[in-house]
Structure formats: C-alpha cells, structure tokens
Short mmCIF file of C-alpha atoms and ligand atoms in Angstrom, two decimals:
data_model
loop_
_atom_site.label_atom_id
_atom_site.label_comp_id
_atom_site.label_asym_id
_atom_site.label_seq_id
_atom_site.Cartn_x
_atom_site.Cartn_y
_atom_site.Cartn_z
CA MET S 1 28.17 16.13 30.15
CA ARG S 2 27.44 15.28 26.51
CA VAL S 3 28.50 11.79 27.02
CA ILE S 4 26.03 11.35 29.78
CA ILE S 5 23.05 12.82 27.92
CA ILE S 6 23.74 10.47 24.91
CA LEU S 7 24.07 7.56 27.29
CA VAL S 8 20.74 8.41 28.89
CA ALA S 9 19.17 8.78 25.50
CA VAL S 10 20.55 5.63 24.54
CA ALA S 11 19.19 3.78 27.55
CA ALA S 12 15.74 5.37 27.21
CA MET S 13 15.46 4.43 23.48
CA SER S 14 16.36 0.88 24.34
CA LEU S 15 13.58 1.03 27.23
CA VAL S 16 11.23 2.37 24.59
CA PHE S 17 11.90 -0.49 22.24
CA LEU S 18 11.52 -3.06 24.95
CA ARG S 19 8.32 -1.35 26.21
CA GLY S 20 7.11 -0.83 22.60
CA ASN S 21 7.54 -4.62 21.99
CA ALA S 22 5.44 -5.13 25.15
CA GLN S 23 2.34 -4.81 23.14
CA PRO S 24 1.54 -8.31 21.49
CA VAL S 25 3.35 -8.40 17.93
CA ASN S 26 0.56 -10.62 16.81
CA PRO S 27 -2.73 -10.64 18.63
CA TYR S 28 -2.77 -14.01 20.42
CA GLU S 29 -4.52 -15.72 23.27
CA LEU S 30 -2.34 -18.01 25.55
CA PRO S 31 -3.80 -21.38 26.57
CA ASP S 32 -4.59 -21.35 30.10
CA PRO S 33 -2.27 -23.88 32.02
CA LEU S 34 -5.20 -24.59 34.40
CA LYS S 35 -7.56 -25.65 31.74
CA MET S 36 -7.58 -29.36 31.29
CA GLU S 37 -8.00 -30.99 27.84
CA ASP S 38 -11.46 -32.06 28.72
CA GLY S 39 -12.29 -28.46 29.58
CA ARG S 40 -12.30 -28.79 33.51
CA ILE S 41 -10.34 -26.04 35.40
CA VAL S 42 -7.69 -27.22 37.84
CA LYS S 43 -8.84 -26.11 41.37
CA ASN S 44 -5.98 -27.17 43.65
CA LYS S 45 -2.40 -28.53 43.56
CA ARG S 46 -3.41 -32.01 44.06
CA GLN S 47 -5.24 -31.89 40.72
CA TRP S 48 -2.31 -30.25 39.17
CA VAL S 49 0.22 -32.81 40.34
CA LYS S 50 -2.03 -35.85 39.69
CA GLU S 51 -3.94 -34.74 36.38
CA ARG S 52 -2.98 -31.57 34.63
CA ARG S 53 0.75 -31.69 35.05
CA PRO S 54 1.04 -35.37 33.49
CA GLU S 55 -1.22 -34.23 30.69
CA LEU S 56 1.02 -31.25 29.86
CA MET S 57 4.21 -33.31 30.19
CA GLU S 58 2.58 -35.77 27.76
CA MET S 59 2.26 -33.04 25.32
CA LEU S 60 5.60 -31.61 25.66
CA ARG S 61 7.18 -35.16 25.26
CA SER S 62 4.94 -36.23 22.27
CA GLN S 63 5.02 -32.76 20.45
CA MET S 64 8.08 -31.00 21.24
CA PHE S 65 11.19 -32.58 23.01
CA GLY S 66 10.36 -36.21 22.48
CA ARG S 67 10.44 -38.99 25.05
CA GLU S 68 13.43 -39.32 26.96
CA PRO S 69 14.72 -42.96 28.07
CA GLY S 70 15.22 -44.07 31.54
CA GLN S 71 18.46 -44.77 33.16
CA ALA S 72 21.59 -45.48 31.38
CA PRO S 73 22.48 -49.29 31.08
CA ASP S 74 25.61 -49.14 33.16
CA LEU S 75 26.05 -45.84 34.88
CA HIS S 76 29.32 -45.48 36.74
CA PHE S 77 31.89 -42.86 37.89
CA GLU S 78 35.46 -42.57 37.90
CA THR S 79 37.52 -39.70 39.41
CA LEU S 80 40.17 -38.76 36.90
CA GLU S 81 41.74 -35.92 38.99
CA GLU S 82 41.14 -34.28 42.19
CA SER S 83 43.12 -31.33 43.88
CA HIS S 84 42.24 -29.31 47.06
CA ASP S 85 44.10 -26.44 45.74
CA ALA S 86 42.00 -24.82 42.92
CA PHE S 87 42.04 -20.91 42.67
CA GLY S 88 44.67 -20.62 45.18
CA GLY S 89 43.02 -22.95 47.87
CA LEU S 90 39.43 -21.56 47.47
CA ALA S 91 38.12 -24.76 46.29
CA THR S 92 38.63 -28.45 45.65
CA ARG S 93 38.47 -29.45 41.86
CA LYS S 94 37.28 -32.91 40.80
CA GLN S 95 37.15 -34.14 37.28
CA VAL S 96 35.09 -37.22 36.87
CA LYS S 97 34.28 -39.51 33.98
CA ILE S 98 30.57 -40.26 34.22
CA SER S 99 30.23 -43.41 31.95
CA PHE S 100 26.89 -44.58 30.54
CA ASP S 101 27.86 -48.08 29.42
CA LYS S 102 29.92 -50.77 30.57
CA ASP S 103 32.55 -50.26 27.76
CA GLU S 104 32.83 -46.43 28.38
CA LYS S 105 32.24 -45.71 24.98
CA TYR S 106 29.71 -43.29 25.95
CA TYR S 107 30.65 -40.81 28.78
CA LEU S 108 30.93 -37.22 29.79
CA VAL S 109 33.77 -35.56 31.79
CA LEU S 110 32.24 -33.41 34.62
CA LEU S 111 34.25 -30.54 36.04
CA MET S 112 33.22 -29.68 39.53
CA TYR S 113 34.49 -27.01 41.94
CA ILE S 114 33.39 -27.12 45.75
CA PRO S 115 34.24 -24.35 48.10
CA ASN S 116 36.85 -25.48 50.81
CA ASP S 117 35.21 -23.07 53.25
CA ARG S 118 32.20 -24.89 54.02
CA LYS S 119 30.38 -26.43 57.08
CA GLY S 120 28.51 -29.44 55.80
CA PRO S 121 27.14 -30.09 52.36
CA VAL S 122 26.80 -27.19 49.95
CA PRO S 123 24.26 -26.34 47.28
CA ALA S 124 25.36 -26.38 43.70
CA PHE S 125 24.92 -24.98 40.28
CA LEU S 126 24.97 -27.40 37.54
CA GLY S 127 24.99 -26.52 33.90
CA ALA S 128 26.43 -27.81 30.68
CA ASN S 129 28.82 -25.69 28.30
CA PHE S 130 29.47 -25.23 24.74
CA LYS S 131 33.12 -25.33 24.20
CA GLY S 132 34.67 -27.74 26.61
CA ASN S 133 35.46 -27.53 30.29
CA HIS S 134 38.95 -26.04 29.58
CA ALA S 135 37.16 -23.19 27.71
CA THR S 136 35.26 -22.29 30.99
CA THR S 137 38.22 -21.34 33.16
CA THR S 138 42.05 -20.28 33.21
CA ASP S 139 42.71 -23.04 35.58
CA PRO S 140 45.52 -24.98 33.73
CA ALA S 141 44.55 -28.38 35.37
CA VAL S 142 41.45 -28.62 33.65
CA LEU S 143 41.48 -31.45 31.18
CA MET S 144 41.49 -30.69 27.43
CA PRO S 145 38.73 -32.75 25.35
CA THR S 146 40.43 -35.86 24.31
CA PRO S 147 40.75 -37.08 20.68
CA ASP S 148 38.11 -39.91 21.07
CA LYS S 149 35.57 -37.35 21.92
CA LEU S 150 36.64 -34.69 19.43
CA ALA S 151 36.04 -37.38 16.77
CA THR S 152 32.45 -37.34 17.55
CA TYR S 153 31.83 -33.67 17.68
CA ALA S 154 30.57 -31.59 14.69
CA SER S 155 33.33 -31.10 12.24
CA SER S 156 32.89 -27.26 12.78
CA PHE S 157 33.94 -27.80 16.44
CA LYS S 158 37.24 -25.82 17.05
CA VAL S 159 39.21 -26.39 20.11
CA GLU S 160 39.62 -22.98 21.49
CA PRO S 161 42.02 -21.71 24.03
CA ARG S 162 41.57 -22.12 27.89
CA SER S 163 38.86 -19.75 29.15
CA ALA S 164 37.75 -18.81 25.68
CA ASN S 165 34.13 -18.85 27.45
CA GLY S 166 35.41 -18.07 30.90
CA HIS S 167 33.21 -14.99 31.24
CA ARG S 168 30.32 -17.11 31.25
CA TRP S 169 31.63 -19.28 34.20
CA GLU S 170 32.19 -16.92 37.31
CA TYR S 171 33.68 -19.73 39.29
CA GLU S 172 35.40 -17.65 42.09
CA TYR S 173 32.41 -15.49 42.66
CA ILE S 174 30.08 -18.42 42.87
CA LEU S 175 32.64 -20.39 45.30
CA LYS S 176 32.99 -17.34 47.44
CA HIS S 177 29.15 -17.17 48.04
CA GLY S 178 29.19 -20.86 49.24
CA TYR S 179 28.17 -22.78 45.96
CA ALA S 180 29.74 -25.64 44.24
CA VAL S 181 29.60 -25.57 40.60
CA ALA S 182 29.69 -28.37 37.91
CA THR S 183 29.85 -28.40 34.02
CA PHE S 184 30.37 -30.63 31.11
CA CYS S 185 30.53 -29.96 27.43
CA TYR S 186 27.27 -30.70 25.95
CA ASN S 187 28.77 -32.48 22.85
CA ASP S 188 30.02 -35.20 25.24
CA VAL S 189 26.37 -36.40 25.64
CA ASP S 190 25.20 -35.63 22.22
CA PRO S 191 27.14 -33.86 19.51
CA ASP S 192 25.37 -30.75 18.38
CA PHE S 193 24.61 -31.57 14.67
CA HIS S 194 22.08 -33.56 12.70
CA ASP S 195 23.46 -36.92 11.80
CA GLY S 196 20.17 -38.85 11.85
CA PHE S 197 20.74 -39.62 15.45
CA HIS S 198 23.52 -42.10 15.06
CA ASN S 199 25.91 -40.42 17.48
CA GLY S 200 25.93 -39.58 21.13
CA VAL S 201 23.46 -41.26 23.56
CA HIS S 202 20.73 -41.67 21.00
CA GLN S 203 22.80 -44.35 19.45
CA LEU S 204 23.63 -45.89 22.92
CA MET S 205 20.05 -45.86 24.22
CA ASP S 206 17.99 -46.60 20.90
CA GLY S 207 20.70 -48.51 18.80
CA ASP S 208 19.05 -48.92 15.24
CA LYS S 209 15.55 -48.82 16.58
CA PRO S 210 13.37 -46.93 13.96
CA ARG S 211 12.52 -43.43 15.13
CA ASN S 212 9.11 -41.87 14.95
CA GLY S 213 7.63 -38.43 15.57
CA GLU S 214 7.79 -38.69 19.45
CA SER S 215 11.44 -39.93 19.43
CA TRP S 216 13.82 -37.84 21.78
CA GLY S 217 15.59 -35.08 20.11
CA THR S 218 19.02 -33.68 21.08
CA ILE S 219 17.82 -30.98 23.62
CA SER S 220 16.20 -34.12 25.48
CA ALA S 221 19.43 -35.98 25.34
CA TRP S 222 21.21 -32.95 26.97
CA ALA S 223 18.70 -32.78 29.75
CA TRP S 224 19.16 -36.49 30.20
CA GLY S 225 22.76 -35.84 30.75
CA LEU S 226 22.16 -33.32 33.24
CA SER S 227 20.09 -35.93 35.09
CA ARG S 228 22.92 -38.34 35.01
CA CYS S 229 25.19 -35.58 36.60
CA LEU S 230 22.59 -35.05 39.36
CA ASP S 231 22.85 -38.96 39.86
CA PHE S 232 26.53 -38.46 40.50
CA LEU S 233 26.19 -35.48 42.65
CA GLU S 234 23.90 -37.66 44.86
CA THR S 235 26.97 -39.70 45.61
CA GLN S 236 29.04 -36.54 46.81
CA LYS S 237 29.05 -35.98 50.54
CA GLU S 238 30.33 -32.52 49.92
CA ILE S 239 27.07 -31.59 48.06
CA ASN S 240 23.48 -31.25 49.18
CA SER S 241 22.01 -32.79 46.23
CA LYS S 242 18.57 -31.70 47.16
CA LYS S 243 19.82 -28.17 46.60
CA VAL S 244 21.05 -28.18 43.02
CA ALA S 245 20.12 -25.51 40.75
CA VAL S 246 20.12 -26.48 36.98
CA ILE S 247 21.30 -23.50 34.73
CA GLY S 248 21.88 -22.98 31.03
CA HIS S 249 22.25 -20.29 28.45
CA SER S 250 20.53 -20.11 24.89
CA ARG S 251 19.99 -23.67 23.62
CA LEU S 252 21.32 -24.92 26.95
CA GLY S 253 18.67 -22.62 28.62
CA LYS S 254 16.04 -24.42 26.67
CA THR S 255 17.66 -27.63 27.97
CA ALA S 256 17.72 -26.52 31.67
CA LEU S 257 13.83 -25.65 31.34
CA TRP S 258 13.25 -29.22 30.00
CA ALA S 259 15.79 -30.97 32.52
CA GLY S 260 13.81 -29.05 35.36
CA ALA S 261 10.55 -30.45 33.98
CA THR S 262 11.57 -33.80 33.47
CA ASP S 263 13.48 -34.23 36.70
CA GLN S 264 11.90 -32.87 39.76
CA ARG S 265 14.97 -33.52 41.87
CA PHE S 266 16.38 -30.08 40.54
CA ALA S 267 15.66 -27.58 43.21
CA LEU S 268 15.65 -24.52 41.17
CA VAL S 269 15.90 -23.70 37.45
CA ILE S 270 17.59 -20.90 35.54
CA SER S 271 16.82 -20.13 32.05
CA ASN S 272 19.48 -17.59 30.62
CA ASP S 273 18.44 -16.10 27.28
CA SER S 274 16.80 -19.38 26.29
CA GLY S 275 14.47 -17.74 23.72
CA CYS S 276 12.41 -19.68 21.01
CA SER S 277 11.31 -23.06 22.41
CA GLY S 278 12.67 -22.12 25.76
CA ALA S 279 10.98 -19.30 27.74
CA ALA S 280 9.82 -17.28 24.88
CA ILE S 281 6.01 -17.37 24.15
CA ALA S 282 5.72 -19.02 20.56
CA ARG S 283 2.57 -17.23 19.76
CA ARG S 284 4.41 -13.85 19.57
CA LYS S 285 6.48 -15.03 16.64
CA SER S 286 8.95 -12.35 17.57
CA GLY S 287 12.57 -12.96 16.84
CA GLU S 288 13.19 -16.89 16.15
CA THR S 289 9.90 -18.66 15.21
CA VAL S 290 9.12 -22.41 15.51
CA GLU S 291 9.54 -22.58 11.88
CA VAL S 292 12.95 -21.18 11.70
CA ILE S 293 14.34 -23.28 14.54
CA ASN S 294 12.98 -26.39 13.24
CA ARG S 295 14.55 -25.57 9.81
CA ASN S 296 17.94 -24.73 11.12
CA PHE S 297 18.13 -27.16 14.10
CA PRO S 298 15.92 -30.19 13.14
CA HIS S 299 17.86 -32.58 15.51
CA TRP S 300 16.87 -30.56 18.64
CA PHE S 301 13.29 -31.50 18.89
CA CYS S 302 11.00 -34.39 18.10
CA GLY S 303 9.81 -34.81 14.66
CA ASN S 304 6.19 -33.75 15.63
CA TYR S 305 7.31 -30.31 16.64
CA ALA S 306 8.12 -29.17 13.08
CA ALA S 307 4.17 -29.24 12.23
CA TYR S 308 3.92 -26.11 14.34
CA GLY S 309 5.96 -24.07 12.27
CA GLY S 310 3.96 -21.00 11.08
CA ARG S 311 1.04 -22.68 12.95
CA GLU S 312 1.80 -21.33 16.47
CA GLU S 313 -1.60 -20.37 17.23
CA LYS S 314 -2.65 -24.07 16.80
CA MET S 315 -0.18 -25.36 19.34
CA PRO S 316 -2.12 -26.97 22.01
CA TRP S 317 0.39 -25.43 24.60
CA ASP S 318 2.76 -22.49 24.82
CA GLN S 319 6.11 -22.02 26.59
CA HIS S 320 4.62 -20.55 29.86
CA GLU S 321 3.43 -24.05 30.31
CA LEU S 322 6.95 -25.28 30.09
CA VAL S 323 7.83 -22.74 32.90
CA ALA S 324 4.80 -23.88 34.82
CA MET S 325 6.33 -27.46 34.90
CA ILE S 326 8.99 -26.16 37.29
CA ALA S 327 6.17 -25.27 40.07
CA PRO S 328 6.43 -25.11 42.77
CA ARG S 329 10.20 -24.81 42.55
CA PRO S 330 11.80 -21.51 42.12
CA VAL S 331 12.27 -20.55 38.56
CA TYR S 332 14.38 -17.68 37.25
CA VAL S 333 14.13 -16.30 33.54
CA ALA S 334 16.71 -13.87 32.45
CA SER S 335 17.18 -11.83 29.08
CA ALA S 336 19.62 -9.46 27.59
CA SER S 337 18.35 -6.21 26.15
CA GLU S 338 19.87 -6.47 22.64
CA ASP S 339 18.91 -10.12 22.28
CA ASP S 340 15.84 -9.66 20.08
CA TRP S 341 16.16 -12.88 18.71
CA ALA S 342 15.38 -14.65 21.93
CA ASP S 343 12.44 -12.10 22.33
CA PRO S 344 13.00 -10.75 25.87
CA VAL S 345 9.52 -9.54 26.27
CA GLY S 346 8.09 -13.16 25.43
CA GLU S 347 10.51 -14.71 27.80
CA TYR S 348 9.14 -12.24 30.51
CA TYR S 349 5.49 -13.20 29.54
CA SER S 350 6.01 -16.83 30.22
CA LEU S 351 6.71 -16.01 33.95
CA VAL S 352 3.45 -14.17 34.10
CA GLY S 353 1.66 -17.00 32.16
CA ALA S 354 2.83 -19.52 34.61
CA ALA S 355 2.07 -17.58 37.72
CA SER S 356 -1.32 -19.21 38.27
CA VAL S 357 0.25 -22.55 38.79
CA TYR S 358 2.51 -21.10 41.52
CA ARG S 359 -0.53 -19.70 43.09
CA LEU S 360 -2.00 -23.21 43.31
CA PHE S 361 0.83 -24.07 45.62
CA GLY S 362 0.28 -20.87 47.70
CA TYR S 363 3.15 -19.05 46.19
CA ASP S 364 3.27 -15.67 44.58
CA GLY S 365 4.54 -15.18 41.19
CA ILE S 366 5.25 -12.37 38.58
CA THR S 367 1.99 -11.17 37.56
CA ASP S 368 2.71 -7.55 36.41
CA ARG S 369 2.16 -7.13 32.56
CA THR S 370 4.49 -4.24 32.28
CA VAL S 371 8.10 -5.68 31.42
CA PRO S 372 10.49 -4.52 33.97
CA GLU S 373 13.15 -1.92 32.99
CA ILE S 374 16.61 -3.07 31.91
CA GLU S 375 18.73 -4.19 35.13
CA HIS S 376 16.01 -3.97 37.35
CA PRO S 377 15.76 -7.47 38.70
CA VAL S 378 12.25 -8.45 39.85
CA VAL S 379 11.81 -11.31 42.43
CA VAL S 380 8.11 -12.25 43.55
CA GLY S 381 7.50 -15.30 45.50
CA ARG S 382 9.33 -18.12 43.70
CA MET S 383 9.84 -16.48 40.36
CA GLY S 384 12.80 -14.18 39.45
CA HIS S 385 13.55 -12.12 36.31
CA HIS S 386 16.04 -9.65 34.82
CA ILE S 387 16.94 -8.13 31.56
CA ARG S 388 20.60 -7.36 31.51
CA LYS S 389 22.01 -4.52 29.22
CA GLY S 390 23.91 -6.00 26.45
CA GLU S 391 24.10 -8.89 24.04
CA HIS S 392 23.09 -12.51 24.12
CA ASN S 393 25.56 -14.00 26.66
CA VAL S 394 26.11 -14.88 30.37
CA ARG S 395 27.87 -12.14 32.39
CA LEU S 396 28.96 -11.42 35.93
CA TYR S 397 25.77 -9.39 36.31
CA ASP S 398 23.57 -12.43 35.58
CA TRP S 399 25.50 -14.70 38.05
CA GLU S 400 24.98 -11.95 40.78
CA GLN S 401 21.40 -12.28 40.32
CA TYR S 402 21.34 -16.04 40.31
CA VAL S 403 23.36 -16.27 43.50
CA SER S 404 21.31 -13.73 45.16
CA PHE S 405 18.07 -15.67 43.97
CA ALA S 406 19.38 -19.14 44.98
CA ASP S 407 20.48 -17.65 48.42
CA ARG S 408 16.76 -17.30 49.15
CA PHE S 409 16.01 -20.86 48.54
CA LEU S 410 18.95 -22.98 48.74
CA LYS S 411 20.71 -21.80 51.77
C1 LIG E 1 20.83 -19.73 17.82
C2 LIG E 1 19.49 -20.37 18.05
C3 LIG E 1 18.93 -20.00 19.37
C4 LIG E 1 19.82 -20.19 20.37
C5 LIG E 1 21.27 -19.82 19.98
C6 LIG E 1 22.37 -20.41 21.00
O1 LIG E 1 21.45 -19.96 16.70
O2 LIG E 1 18.80 -19.76 16.73
O3 LIG E 1 17.60 -20.67 19.43
O4 LIG E 1 19.64 -21.52 20.89
O5 LIG E 1 21.64 -20.27 18.88
O6 LIG E 1 22.24 -21.56 21.50
O7 LIG E 1 23.51 -19.77 21.08
#
C-alpha cells in the first residue's frame, strides 16, 4: 500500500512539474506561421505551398541548417548480404552499401528488415542510428563497422557490443506489425565531430570550396543521407516507397524533422525527444538553448545560426515552423517526462503552433494548450504526441505509439 501511495505521489509530482512548466518560462510571442514577411496573411493552401512555405524554407536553410546540395555525383547500390531467415524467419534482412561516388570512398551501409508475411509492398520506418548497425540488434549476421569507416569517426567513438542500443530498435515488434525498417550509422554520412567539414559528405560534395554562413552543417548532411536511403528504397519492390516514415531520436530527431522538411517524399515524420533546434520552442529557453547548442555542437548547423544565441526573441522563426514544414503530412512529436534538457513542454507547443498550417489543408491538429498527462498519447487529425515516463531514450512504449499512429496513415 505504501509503495502505491509513494508511486502515486511521485507520478503526481512529475505531472505538477510538467504542468507547472506549461506556463511560459519567459514571456514570449511566437511568430505566426501564416504571416508572410511582407505582412500578408496566408489564406489558403495554395498560398502556403507557393509562397509561404518556400519563404520559410529559405529562412531555415540560410539561418539554421544551411543549404543542402543536390544529388550525389554517383549514387549506386550494392547488396552486401541478404537472407530470408532473419529473426527465425520473421523477416528478410538486406545489408546494402549505398555509395555516393564512383570510387566508393563515401558510402553508408543500410541495414534493412522486411517482414516475410506480406501481400505486396510494405510501408517502412527509416532512421539513422548512433552506434552502428550491429549495436541495434542481437542478430549475429549484422555487419560490424569496417576499419576504413572507423578511421573516419570521432576518436571518442567506441565499438560497442552487439545490441548495445537494441532497446531503441524494436525490430520484431515493428516487423510483426507489417512494417519494414531500415537504419544506418549516422557517422557513415558525416562523422559527428567538428573538424572544419573536411570529413564526411561535406568533403565529397564541396571539396575545398570556401564555406560561408549558409553552408550546410552536419544535421543537414545526415538528413541528406536519409534522402539517399529513400532513393534506394524507391528501387525496392518489397517496399512501398510512398509510405516511408522518417524517424529519429535526439540529434537524429532534429535530423528527421529537417529531412521531412527538405524531402517531401517522406510520408510521415517522427521526432523522438528532438529538443532544442528540433521540436522545442526556442523562445522558451528552457533546457538546452540556442547559445549552448551552438557552443557545444558548432558543426551541427550553419554558421549564421550562432548569431541567435541569447537572442531567441529576435529569431524570425521558431521551431513550430519547422514542424509546420511537414504539413499536410502526418507528424508525431514525442517527449520523455525526465528529459528537461529537451523541454517536453516546448516540444508539445510546437505542435500547437503548427496546427493552423494543417488547418489550411483541411486537417485538424493539436490545439489544446494544456500539456497532456504522462503516457496519455494524443492524436488529433494528422498530429500525434505523447510524453513517455522516464529518461531521454527510445523505448518499446514509444514504438507502440509510432506503429499505431502509422497504422492510421500508412496502411
Ligand atoms: C545532447 C544535446 C542534445 C541532443 C542530445 C543527443 O548532448 O545537447 O541537443 O541532441 O545530445 O543527441 O543525444
């Protein structure tokens, strides 16, 4: 009995904490996504698509993520390994080298599982991972990172045991629900450290071209890599490439949002604990701030973004407008109750702030300003949200919500 009372008390306290935080930590006013730079108000979806969306994309490119390049010089694919017997026959596994140049100096290795129980092409989840494909699963056939790749990664990168991050990739659950799932190590595209953009695909695409304040950063490079994976998925007859959800956690959640913004072929976008410079409203300055993120991770963004550190109220946009870039496609923003650094309340409010854009397309969105309780998922129209109890992470609970959200739109 006592344990139950304590648990209830703890749950109530965390709720109070989140609710308490629901009041603006700093008074702020969000820019209206429907207000054009010249002051006109967007009246319909045509005006959004033709005028306002391009204007906002230009802002996000020039001020935040940088300008991504076009197609890779020589995109080609090679299947390294394939088996129809993964997870005791549940799935077909393919491991594919996606090369960006003729010499195959720049490539990623995509791990893909496709459910064997399927009638026709299946929808898929695609997302990058942090620690290498082998670290996403106990499947012993998954290739380890190769020495040539490891040589390009940050010196702090440690090869961890198989499945070190397995809890983040609930493959069997996803496959049993009829989805394929594909992932690659983000370091394959652009190693996650600041070396002046001489490594990764920046070097391939830009060579020694001088950089400026609008040159693409590393998040943009990872998003570009996700698009190249989608190019590959389009060649796969087992996959319905019109029904690919892009997903990411934390810095890769920021990346998933940007990939969904820049590449409208992604049918659905999921941000898991993306936080500052992802879904969290910058003007709240709650948890990580623009100043801190630029100091700690100067390579993630374009140079111009650093100028907004400590001047969030001067930003001509805020992060609800990044979420609005996904419209009218379904978008899911998830948080974790203990993840103050990512500001769960601010993440929720970016959905509320983007709802008017979904409305233009005739879709409902999340408009209730009361932050939902922990583990009470909310789906309204084409928006979904939950706050999982616990730490900054991806867990089965998160995947359960993503699969059920995707079932509404991708099945
Ligand atoms: C943190 C960073 C966050 C988030 C996180 C992660 O150090 O401050 O913005 O991206 O890393 O990616 O795990």
